Amino acid sequence: MVFLSGKVDTIITGLIATDKCTVLKKITDRMEFDFITQNAIIYVLIAWVAIFVTAKALKVERFGFTLKPYSLTYKNYKVQDALTRLLGRTRRGVRVFADVSVIAGFLMMGYVFYFLLLNLSNFFVEPTEFAELTVLMPGITLTSVDAILWFLLSIPIVLVIHEGAHGIVGVLEKINIKNGGFAIFIALFAGFVEPDEEQFSKAKKISRLRLIGAGPTSNVIFAFALGGILLTNPLFAMGLAGVPGAEPIVEWFYETPEDGVLVLSVIDGGGAQQAGIQANDVIIKINDVDIKSAMDLQKNPLTPGDAVDVTVLRDGSQIVFPVTIMPASEDPERGLIGIMRNNQLPQPVFNFIDWNLDTPSGMWFSMFLLWLWMISFFIGLINMLPLPILDGGKFIHTIIDGRISEKNLNGAMMAVYAVSFIVFGLNIGLSYYKSGWISI
């Protein structure tokens, strides 16, 4: 998340993930090492102790680091020079980007409210569409080896893009950047740039809005660019399943493998077998929910012990079977129909990149890019939520500042923060209420 504390811009990488991006959790679960997963927080703490001891032994303070038992911070005071050189080569493009950032700031703020409010509505009106949200923290909510690695590889890229955008727009607007750097707080990671406080406060309102909006906008633009490449990857269709409004993109750029889910075999003693479902049946509906592909099964989780009506196609005829949902052996809270199904992924329309998903390395690299896309996209969006520690809070404050008295400004901002906190908090709280502690 990004916030301006005083005039120090910081991105903290505790972002929100949604369980509707089911491919992330499903494939991660399959690739994890159980002995590490069950003790993830212990291994994270051991890694931190190793980092602390190594940094102490190397006397990293000599190189601009600040070392404490709970954190490691690095500040570079030559960031301004690097940004000035870069701006000299890209000034025209940065100017366009800075102007776009103001418009994008409003759009992203509107979208994140739409996402969170729609999600709250779904909890009560369409429970199967409710996207469970969690904060990503290594060792706590990120517990599998692969998930932690994907996260750690993605975060530096996202940090550099985000803070670099803030910094270069600041230089463009003649707001000096005093320093920039990063910090590690055991299992949390942060990046920051520190503009000159006096210059920032005296700058024109539009200049401040450009600087504030640049970070989130850069993350979302990067996510769009990466997403354009990933549209050739079958896994990306499943990742898009958790993004409101992305359904048309999946329909335009992907072909579903079949109209329904083909049953390859049934599990002995399972609900499907007992109900009479057979191999080569095609599941087309569960209760009143149409099932067009395996993605629809993943988007509509079942509860063990429930009785559902499963409609199948057999020899051209539709047959309805009452099935009792069985618990998954590896997760008793997850319900199964009791079949082995065809898990063929949606195929990209533009299938000109061979991602080698049938190999471990190809699957791993695709998952890393999917995580990078997800983290960059959601960090950009969530940061425009109007909360005091996020860019959105500073964005709204800058807009209102000067239009009303200081007393009324403080009251207005407290009201905005309260609404944002309630909406955001309810999404997290209801996710916990529905499924308990979510880990990936």
GROMACS .gro file of C-alpha atoms in nm:
model
  440
    1MET     CA    1   0.000   0.000   0.000
    2VAL     CA    2   0.119   0.353  -0.059
    3PHE     CA    3   0.089   0.643   0.177
    4LEU     CA    4   0.229   0.989   0.233
    5SER     CA    5   0.348   1.032   0.589
    6GLY     CA    6   0.427   1.398   0.619
    7LYS     CA    7   0.563   1.427   0.267
    8VAL     CA    8   0.737   1.089   0.259
    9ASP     CA    9   0.577   0.865   0.003
   10THR     CA   10   0.587   0.498   0.096
   11ILE     CA   11   0.460   0.184  -0.065
   12ILE     CA   12   0.394  -0.099   0.179
   13THR     CA   13   0.347  -0.433   0.015
   14GLY     CA   14   0.056  -0.561   0.218
   15LEU     CA   15  -0.195  -0.577  -0.064
   16ILE     CA   16  -0.527  -0.744  -0.111
   17ALA     CA   17  -0.574  -1.068  -0.299
   18THR     CA   18  -0.906  -1.221  -0.392
   19ASP     CA   19  -0.989  -1.590  -0.382
   20LYS     CA   20  -1.182  -1.545  -0.707
   21CYS     CA   21  -0.842  -1.558  -0.878
   22THR     CA   22  -0.872  -1.928  -0.805
   23VAL     CA   23  -0.582  -2.035  -1.024
   24LEU     CA   24  -0.338  -1.869  -0.784
   25LYS     CA   25  -0.449  -2.070  -0.487
   26LYS     CA   26  -0.529  -2.394  -0.666
   27ILE     CA   27  -0.196  -2.430  -0.845
   28THR     CA   28   0.001  -2.296  -0.549
   29ASP     CA   29  -0.158  -2.555  -0.324
   30ARG     CA   30  -0.056  -2.826  -0.566
   31MET     CA   31   0.307  -2.712  -0.585
   32GLU     CA   32   0.377  -2.640  -0.219
   33PHE     CA   33   0.602  -2.834   0.023
   34ASP     CA   34   0.387  -2.928   0.322
   35PHE     CA   35   0.669  -2.935   0.577
   36ILE     CA   36   0.748  -2.570   0.507
   37THR     CA   37   0.387  -2.462   0.458
   38GLN     CA   38   0.284  -2.581   0.803
   39ASN     CA   39   0.564  -2.384   0.969
   40ALA     CA   40   0.592  -2.092   0.729
   41ILE     CA   41   0.605  -1.817   0.992
   42ILE     CA   42   0.889  -1.996   1.170
   43TYR     CA   43   1.094  -2.012   0.852
   44VAL     CA   44   1.023  -1.644   0.780
   45LEU     CA   45   1.148  -1.553   1.128
   46ILE     CA   46   1.456  -1.769   1.081
   47ALA     CA   47   1.522  -1.593   0.748
   48TRP     CA   48   1.489  -1.254   0.921
   49VAL     CA   49   1.734  -1.354   1.193
   50ALA     CA   50   1.979  -1.465   0.924
   51ILE     CA   51   1.940  -1.132   0.743
   52PHE     CA   52   1.986  -0.936   1.065
   53VAL     CA   53   2.296  -1.129   1.175
   54THR     CA   54   2.453  -1.105   0.828
   55ALA     CA   55   2.383  -0.732   0.801
   56LYS     CA   56   2.527  -0.677   1.149
   57ALA     CA   57   2.841  -0.872   1.065
   58LEU     CA   58   2.891  -0.679   0.740
   59LYS     CA   59   2.839  -0.345   0.918
   60VAL     CA   60   2.595  -0.233   0.651
   61GLU     CA   61   2.546   0.102   0.827
   62ARG     CA   62   2.855   0.216   0.636
   63PHE     CA   63   2.658   0.193   0.311
   64GLY     CA   64   2.354   0.395   0.413
   65PHE     CA   65   2.156   0.121   0.588
   66THR     CA   66   1.981   0.157   0.923
   67LEU     CA   67   1.959  -0.173   1.108
   68LYS     CA   68   1.719  -0.247   1.395
   69PRO     CA   69   1.603  -0.578   1.545
   70TYR     CA   70   1.273  -0.544   1.357
   71SER     CA   71   1.373  -0.357   1.040
   72LEU     CA   72   1.637  -0.290   0.778
   73THR     CA   73   1.614   0.045   0.597
   74TYR     CA   74   1.820   0.182   0.310
   75LYS     CA   75   1.825   0.546   0.196
   76ASN     CA   76   1.992   0.677  -0.119
   77TYR     CA   77   2.049   1.053  -0.136
   78LYS     CA   78   2.150   1.054  -0.503
   79VAL     CA   79   1.808   0.957  -0.637
   80GLN     CA   80   1.748   1.313  -0.759
   81ASP     CA   81   2.051   1.298  -0.992
   82ALA     CA   82   1.943   0.968  -1.147
   83LEU     CA   83   1.585   1.090  -1.197
   84THR     CA   84   1.705   1.416  -1.353
   85ARG     CA   85   1.917   1.228  -1.608
   86LEU     CA   86   1.628   0.998  -1.690
   87LEU     CA   87   1.387   1.289  -1.725
   88GLY     CA   88   1.623   1.456  -1.973
   89ARG     CA   89   1.562   1.169  -2.214
   90THR     CA   90   1.191   1.117  -2.152
   91ARG     CA   91   1.048   1.460  -2.063
   92ARG     CA   92   0.773   1.464  -2.328
   93GLY     CA   93   0.649   1.117  -2.241
   94VAL     CA   94   0.665   1.187  -1.867
   95ARG     CA   95   0.462   1.504  -1.915
   96VAL     CA   96   0.186   1.309  -2.089
   97PHE     CA   97   0.206   1.038  -1.822
   98ALA     CA   98   0.181   1.298  -1.542
   99ASP     CA   99  -0.137   1.447  -1.692
  100VAL     CA  100  -0.288   1.101  -1.744
  101SER     CA  101  -0.212   1.019  -1.379
  102VAL     CA  102  -0.456   1.281  -1.255
  103ILE     CA  103  -0.742   1.145  -1.466
  104ALA     CA  104  -0.643   0.787  -1.386
  105GLY     CA  105  -0.643   0.872  -1.015
  106PHE     CA  106  -1.014   0.956  -1.025
  107LEU     CA  107  -1.094   0.650  -1.237
  108MET     CA  108  -0.903   0.412  -1.011
  109MET     CA  109  -1.061   0.556  -0.699
  110GLY     CA  110  -1.405   0.507  -0.852
  111TYR     CA  111  -1.324   0.154  -0.962
  112VAL     CA  112  -1.189   0.040  -0.626
  113PHE     CA  113  -1.505   0.169  -0.454
  114TYR     CA  114  -1.714  -0.005  -0.719
  115PHE     CA  115  -1.520  -0.328  -0.660
  116LEU     CA  116  -1.552  -0.318  -0.281
  117LEU     CA  117  -1.918  -0.208  -0.273
  118LEU     CA  118  -2.016  -0.465  -0.537
  119ASN     CA  119  -1.836  -0.729  -0.335
  120LEU     CA  120  -2.030  -0.634  -0.021
  121SER     CA  121  -2.354  -0.652  -0.218
  122ASN     CA  122  -2.259  -0.995  -0.350
  123PHE     CA  123  -2.207  -1.126   0.004
  124PHE     CA  124  -2.576  -1.073   0.079
  125VAL     CA  125  -2.737  -1.096  -0.267
  126GLU     CA  126  -2.509  -1.332  -0.468
  127PRO     CA  127  -2.298  -1.519  -0.210
  128THR     CA  128  -2.130  -1.737  -0.474
  129GLU     CA  129  -1.988  -1.422  -0.639
  130PHE     CA  130  -1.839  -1.284  -0.317
  131ALA     CA  131  -1.461  -1.249  -0.354
  132GLU     CA  132  -1.281  -1.325  -0.030
  133LEU     CA  133  -1.001  -1.077   0.034
  134THR     CA  134  -0.687  -1.110   0.240
  135VAL     CA  135  -0.366  -0.920   0.307
  136LEU     CA  136  -0.057  -1.085   0.159
  137MET     CA  137   0.213  -1.135   0.424
  138PRO     CA  138   0.491  -1.395   0.389
  139GLY     CA  139   0.466  -1.661   0.656
  140ILE     CA  140   0.121  -1.552   0.766
  141THR     CA  141  -0.117  -1.552   0.470
  142LEU     CA  142   0.149  -1.660   0.221
  143THR     CA  143   0.252  -2.002   0.344
  144SER     CA  144   0.362  -2.205   0.042
  145VAL     CA  145   0.717  -2.195  -0.089
  146ASP     CA  146   0.613  -2.098  -0.441
  147ALA     CA  147   0.373  -1.826  -0.328
  148ILE     CA  148   0.640  -1.665  -0.110
  149LEU     CA  149   0.896  -1.681  -0.392
  150TRP     CA  150   0.656  -1.533  -0.648
  151PHE     CA  151   0.574  -1.256  -0.402
  152LEU     CA  152   0.939  -1.178  -0.321
  153LEU     CA  153   1.033  -1.171  -0.690
  154SER     CA  154   0.740  -0.946  -0.781
  155ILE     CA  155   0.770  -0.688  -0.504
  156PRO     CA  156   1.105  -0.528  -0.608
  157ILE     CA  157   0.972  -0.475  -0.961
  158VAL     CA  158   0.651  -0.318  -0.834
  159LEU     CA  159   0.843  -0.100  -0.586
  160VAL     CA  160   1.084   0.037  -0.846
  161ILE     CA  161   0.802   0.117  -1.090
  162HIS     CA  162   0.585   0.282  -0.827
  163GLU     CA  163   0.848   0.490  -0.651
  164GLY     CA  164   1.026   0.573  -0.975
  165ALA     CA  165   0.703   0.717  -1.114
  166HIS     CA  166   0.647   0.932  -0.804
  167GLY     CA  167   1.005   1.051  -0.818
  168ILE     CA  168   1.036   1.137  -1.186
  169VAL     CA  169   0.704   1.327  -1.187
  170GLY     CA  170   0.823   1.513  -0.877
  171VAL     CA  171   1.137   1.622  -1.062
  172LEU     CA  172   0.927   1.721  -1.364
  173GLU     CA  173   0.716   1.944  -1.139
  174LYS     CA  174   1.033   2.097  -0.986
  175ILE     CA  175   0.982   1.922  -0.652
  176ASN     CA  176   1.320   1.792  -0.539
  177ILE     CA  177   1.348   1.434  -0.417
  178LYS     CA  178   1.561   1.433  -0.102
  179ASN     CA  179   1.611   1.056  -0.093
  180GLY     CA  180   1.459   0.723  -0.183
  181GLY     CA  181   1.501   0.367  -0.066
  182PHE     CA  182   1.340   0.059   0.080
  183ALA     CA  183   1.272  -0.106   0.414
  184ILE     CA  184   1.212  -0.458   0.538
  185PHE     CA  185   1.001  -0.508   0.851
  186ILE     CA  186   1.053  -0.881   0.912
  187ALA     CA  187   0.771  -1.005   0.682
  188LEU     CA  188   0.665  -0.671   0.533
  189PHE     CA  189   0.838  -0.476   0.259
  190ALA     CA  190   0.825  -0.105   0.180
  191GLY     CA  191   0.967   0.144  -0.064
  192PHE     CA  192   0.970   0.521  -0.033
  193VAL     CA  193   1.068   0.852  -0.186
  194GLU     CA  194   1.094   1.170   0.021
  195PRO     CA  195   1.009   1.492  -0.166
  196ASP     CA  196   1.122   1.827  -0.032
  197GLU     CA  197   0.841   1.909   0.211
  198GLU     CA  198   0.845   2.285   0.159
  199GLN     CA  199   0.851   2.260  -0.220
  200PHE     CA  200   0.571   2.005  -0.216
  201SER     CA  201   0.345   2.219   0.002
  202LYS     CA  202   0.407   2.529  -0.214
  203ALA     CA  203   0.362   2.350  -0.547
  204LYS     CA  204   0.050   2.404  -0.756
  205LYS     CA  205  -0.241   2.175  -0.676
  206ILE     CA  206  -0.223   2.009  -1.018
  207SER     CA  207   0.149   1.939  -0.965
  208ARG     CA  208   0.079   1.767  -0.634
  209LEU     CA  209  -0.202   1.562  -0.789
  210ARG     CA  210   0.029   1.452  -1.069
  211LEU     CA  211   0.295   1.341  -0.822
  212ILE     CA  212   0.049   1.153  -0.600
  213GLY     CA  213  -0.133   0.982  -0.887
  214ALA     CA  214   0.184   0.879  -1.069
  215GLY     CA  215   0.267   0.580  -0.848
  216PRO     CA  216  -0.066   0.394  -0.867
  217THR     CA  217  -0.106   0.483  -1.233
  218SER     CA  218   0.235   0.338  -1.320
  219ASN     CA  219   0.144   0.011  -1.149
  220VAL     CA  220  -0.185  -0.022  -1.336
  221ILE     CA  221  -0.029   0.073  -1.672
  222PHE     CA  222   0.241  -0.188  -1.615
  223ALA     CA  223  -0.027  -0.444  -1.527
  224PHE     CA  224  -0.215  -0.360  -1.849
  225ALA     CA  225   0.104  -0.402  -2.054
  226LEU     CA  226   0.188  -0.732  -1.888
  227GLY     CA  227  -0.174  -0.841  -1.920
  228GLY     CA  228  -0.160  -0.776  -2.295
  229ILE     CA  229   0.119  -1.034  -2.318
  230LEU     CA  230  -0.055  -1.274  -2.081
  231LEU     CA  231  -0.368  -1.275  -2.296
  232THR     CA  232  -0.182  -1.542  -2.491
  233ASN     CA  233  -0.155  -1.756  -2.174
  234PRO     CA  234  -0.443  -1.991  -2.077
  235LEU     CA  235  -0.380  -1.933  -1.704
  236PHE     CA  236  -0.455  -1.563  -1.736
  237ALA     CA  237  -0.820  -1.635  -1.813
  238MET     CA  238  -0.856  -1.790  -1.469
  239GLY     CA  239  -0.675  -1.497  -1.307
  240LEU     CA  240  -0.917  -1.254  -1.472
  241ALA     CA  241  -1.209  -1.445  -1.325
  242GLY     CA  242  -1.168  -1.246  -0.999
  243VAL     CA  243  -1.172  -0.901  -1.158
  244PRO     CA  244  -1.514  -0.732  -1.182
  245GLY     CA  245  -1.586  -0.620  -1.536
  246ALA     CA  246  -1.325  -0.852  -1.687
  247GLU     CA  247  -1.573  -1.113  -1.810
  248PRO     CA  248  -1.599  -0.961  -2.161
  249ILE     CA  249  -1.219  -0.975  -2.194
  250VAL     CA  250  -1.224  -1.348  -2.126
  251GLU     CA  251  -1.504  -1.395  -2.379
  252TRP     CA  252  -1.324  -1.191  -2.648
  253PHE     CA  253  -0.976  -1.336  -2.610
  254TYR     CA  254  -1.042  -1.698  -2.501
  255GLU     CA  255  -1.231  -1.994  -2.636
  256THR     CA  256  -1.388  -2.221  -2.376
  257PRO     CA  257  -1.295  -2.586  -2.438
  258GLU     CA  258  -1.644  -2.725  -2.410
  259ASP     CA  259  -2.001  -2.640  -2.317
  260GLY     CA  260  -1.995  -2.808  -1.978
  261VAL     CA  261  -1.748  -3.016  -1.777
  262LEU     CA  262  -1.664  -3.362  -1.904
  263VAL     CA  263  -1.659  -3.635  -1.638
  264LEU     CA  264  -1.352  -3.852  -1.695
  265SER     CA  265  -1.433  -4.087  -1.405
  266VAL     CA  266  -1.612  -4.091  -1.070
  267ILE     CA  267  -1.458  -4.139  -0.725
  268ASP     CA  268  -1.548  -4.472  -0.563
  269GLY     CA  269  -1.804  -4.416  -0.289
  270GLY     CA  270  -1.838  -4.045  -0.371
  271GLY     CA  271  -2.160  -3.852  -0.408
  272ALA     CA  272  -2.149  -3.858  -0.788
  273GLN     CA  273  -2.111  -4.236  -0.806
  274GLN     CA  274  -2.387  -4.295  -0.551
  275ALA     CA  275  -2.620  -4.062  -0.742
  276GLY     CA  276  -2.558  -4.245  -1.071
  277ILE     CA  277  -2.329  -4.006  -1.261
  278GLN     CA  278  -2.102  -4.190  -1.506
  279ALA     CA  279  -1.783  -4.132  -1.702
  280ASN     CA  280  -1.838  -3.933  -2.025
  281ASP     CA  281  -2.134  -3.746  -1.875
  282VAL     CA  282  -2.109  -3.371  -1.925
  283ILE     CA  283  -2.208  -3.154  -1.628
  284ILE     CA  284  -2.399  -2.847  -1.753
  285LYS     CA  285  -2.569  -2.718  -1.437
  286ILE     CA  286  -2.547  -2.738  -1.056
  287ASN     CA  287  -2.875  -2.630  -0.899
  288ASP     CA  288  -2.959  -2.316  -1.099
  289VAL     CA  289  -2.599  -2.228  -1.191
  290ASP     CA  290  -2.495  -2.294  -1.551
  291ILE     CA  291  -2.164  -2.478  -1.581
  292LYS     CA  292  -1.986  -2.404  -1.907
  293SER     CA  293  -1.630  -2.490  -1.803
  294ALA     CA  294  -1.415  -2.594  -1.506
  295MET     CA  295  -1.382  -2.223  -1.422
  296ASP     CA  296  -1.752  -2.215  -1.331
  297LEU     CA  297  -1.701  -2.499  -1.086
  298GLN     CA  298  -1.416  -2.311  -0.920
  299LYS     CA  299  -1.617  -1.988  -0.900
  300ASN     CA  300  -1.905  -2.169  -0.723
  301PRO     CA  301  -1.759  -2.359  -0.426
  302LEU     CA  302  -1.963  -2.633  -0.262
  303THR     CA  303  -2.005  -2.718   0.107
  304PRO     CA  304  -1.958  -3.077   0.233
  305GLY     CA  305  -2.287  -3.235   0.332
  306ASP     CA  306  -2.503  -3.018   0.107
  307ALA     CA  307  -2.742  -3.181  -0.138
  308VAL     CA  308  -2.735  -3.032  -0.487
  309ASP     CA  309  -2.904  -3.111  -0.816
  310VAL     CA  310  -2.645  -3.186  -1.085
  311THR     CA  311  -2.769  -3.172  -1.445
  312VAL     CA  312  -2.571  -3.374  -1.698
  313LEU     CA  313  -2.587  -3.442  -2.069
  314ARG     CA  314  -2.588  -3.813  -2.155
  315ASP     CA  315  -2.645  -3.932  -2.507
  316GLY     CA  316  -2.807  -3.600  -2.598
  317SER     CA  317  -3.050  -3.604  -2.306
  318GLN     CA  318  -3.047  -3.397  -1.988
  319ILE     CA  319  -3.063  -3.592  -1.662
  320VAL     CA  320  -3.080  -3.443  -1.311
  321PHE     CA  321  -2.904  -3.628  -1.027
  322PRO     CA  322  -2.937  -3.535  -0.656
  323VAL     CA  323  -2.578  -3.544  -0.527
  324THR     CA  324  -2.454  -3.522  -0.168
  325ILE     CA  325  -2.134  -3.316  -0.158
  326MET     CA  326  -1.834  -3.495  -0.011
  327PRO     CA  327  -1.536  -3.332   0.171
  328ALA     CA  328  -1.197  -3.310   0.004
  329SER     CA  329  -0.940  -3.533   0.174
  330GLU     CA  330  -0.676  -3.258   0.188
  331ASP     CA  331  -0.926  -2.988   0.299
  332PRO     CA  332  -1.238  -3.115   0.483
  333GLU     CA  333  -1.406  -2.774   0.448
  334ARG     CA  334  -1.392  -2.786   0.068
  335GLY     CA  335  -1.673  -2.972  -0.104
  336LEU     CA  336  -1.643  -3.210  -0.399
  337ILE     CA  337  -1.898  -3.364  -0.632
  338GLY     CA  338  -1.684  -3.675  -0.649
  339ILE     CA  339  -1.557  -3.676  -1.008
  340MET     CA  340  -1.234  -3.662  -1.202
  341ARG     CA  341  -1.299  -3.390  -1.457
  342ASN     CA  342  -1.148  -3.250  -1.773
  343ASN     CA  343  -0.948  -2.949  -1.652
  344GLN     CA  344  -0.860  -2.819  -1.997
  345LEU     CA  345  -0.796  -2.447  -1.971
  346PRO     CA  346  -0.963  -2.187  -2.195
  347GLN     CA  347  -0.754  -2.147  -2.509
  348PRO     CA  348  -0.631  -1.799  -2.615
  349VAL     CA  349  -0.757  -1.666  -2.948
  350PHE     CA  350  -0.408  -1.523  -3.009
  351ASN     CA  351  -0.209  -1.834  -2.928
  352PHE     CA  352   0.130  -1.734  -3.073
  353ILE     CA  353   0.343  -1.783  -2.760
  354ASP     CA  354   0.431  -2.132  -2.642
  355TRP     CA  355   0.421  -2.105  -2.263
  356ASN     CA  356   0.521  -2.471  -2.209
  357LEU     CA  357   0.255  -2.518  -1.940
  358ASP     CA  358   0.308  -2.893  -1.962
  359THR     CA  359   0.652  -2.848  -1.805
  360PRO     CA  360   0.726  -2.747  -1.441
  361SER     CA  361   0.945  -2.456  -1.550
  362GLY     CA  362   0.684  -2.324  -1.794
  363MET     CA  363   0.409  -2.346  -1.534
  364TRP     CA  364   0.628  -2.182  -1.268
  365PHE     CA  365   0.726  -1.890  -1.492
  366SER     CA  366   0.366  -1.835  -1.601
  367MET     CA  367   0.255  -1.830  -1.238
  368PHE     CA  368   0.526  -1.577  -1.153
  369LEU     CA  369   0.406  -1.345  -1.430
  370LEU     CA  370   0.047  -1.392  -1.315
  371TRP     CA  371   0.147  -1.296  -0.960
  372LEU     CA  372   0.342  -0.996  -1.088
  373TRP     CA  373   0.035  -0.882  -1.282
  374MET     CA  374  -0.195  -0.935  -0.984
  375ILE     CA  375   0.030  -0.754  -0.734
  376SER     CA  376   0.094  -0.458  -0.962
  377PHE     CA  377  -0.273  -0.422  -1.057
  378PHE     CA  378  -0.417  -0.447  -0.707
  379ILE     CA  379  -0.148  -0.234  -0.543
  380GLY     CA  380  -0.229   0.038  -0.793
  381LEU     CA  381  -0.602   0.017  -0.728
  382ILE     CA  382  -0.598  -0.024  -0.351
  383ASN     CA  383  -0.359   0.269  -0.316
  384MET     CA  384  -0.626   0.502  -0.453
  385LEU     CA  385  -0.863   0.411  -0.170
  386PRO     CA  386  -0.906   0.732   0.038
  387LEU     CA  387  -0.738   0.625   0.361
  388PRO     CA  388  -0.480   0.834   0.551
  389ILE     CA  389  -0.194   0.593   0.481
  390LEU     CA  390  -0.269   0.557   0.110
  391ASP     CA  391  -0.220   0.774  -0.198
  392GLY     CA  392  -0.597   0.806  -0.231
  393GLY     CA  393  -0.619   0.985   0.103
  394LYS     CA  394  -0.356   1.240   0.000
  395PHE     CA  395  -0.524   1.275  -0.341
  396ILE     CA  396  -0.861   1.368  -0.189
  397HIS     CA  397  -0.696   1.596   0.069
  398THR     CA  398  -0.517   1.787  -0.206
  399ILE     CA  399  -0.839   1.833  -0.403
  400ILE     CA  400  -1.036   1.971  -0.105
  401ASP     CA  401  -0.749   2.174   0.042
  402GLY     CA  402  -0.806   2.549   0.003
  403ARG     CA  403  -1.174   2.516  -0.084
  404ILE     CA  404  -1.298   2.503   0.276
  405SER     CA  405  -1.163   2.608   0.616
  406GLU     CA  406  -0.899   2.399   0.789
  407LYS     CA  407  -1.148   2.288   1.054
  408ASN     CA  408  -1.404   2.178   0.798
  409LEU     CA  409  -1.130   2.015   0.592
  410ASN     CA  410  -1.027   1.797   0.884
  411GLY     CA  411  -1.388   1.702   0.949
  412ALA     CA  412  -1.450   1.620   0.583
  413MET     CA  413  -1.138   1.406   0.564
  414MET     CA  414  -1.232   1.215   0.879
  415ALA     CA  415  -1.571   1.139   0.724
  416VAL     CA  416  -1.409   1.020   0.400
  417TYR     CA  417  -1.161   0.806   0.594
  418ALA     CA  418  -1.442   0.656   0.805
  419VAL     CA  419  -1.648   0.554   0.502
  420SER     CA  420  -1.344   0.408   0.328
  421PHE     CA  421  -1.235   0.219   0.639
  422ILE     CA  422  -1.582   0.073   0.694
  423VAL     CA  423  -1.614  -0.043   0.333
  424PHE     CA  424  -1.262  -0.185   0.329
  425GLY     CA  425  -1.289  -0.339   0.677
  426LEU     CA  426  -1.621  -0.507   0.602
  427ASN     CA  427  -1.471  -0.677   0.296
  428ILE     CA  428  -1.188  -0.819   0.506
  429GLY     CA  429  -1.413  -0.905   0.801
  430LEU     CA  430  -1.679  -1.079   0.594
  431SER     CA  431  -1.409  -1.276   0.415
  432TYR     CA  432  -1.287  -1.402   0.751
  433TYR     CA  433  -1.644  -1.468   0.863
  434LYS     CA  434  -1.712  -1.676   0.553
  435SER     CA  435  -1.396  -1.883   0.528
  436GLY     CA  436  -1.180  -1.813   0.833
  437TRP     CA  437  -0.811  -1.733   0.799
  438ILE     CA  438  -0.719  -1.739   0.429
  439SER     CA  439  -0.375  -1.864   0.333
  440ILE     CA  440  -0.217  -1.919  -0.007
   0.00000   0.00000   0.00000
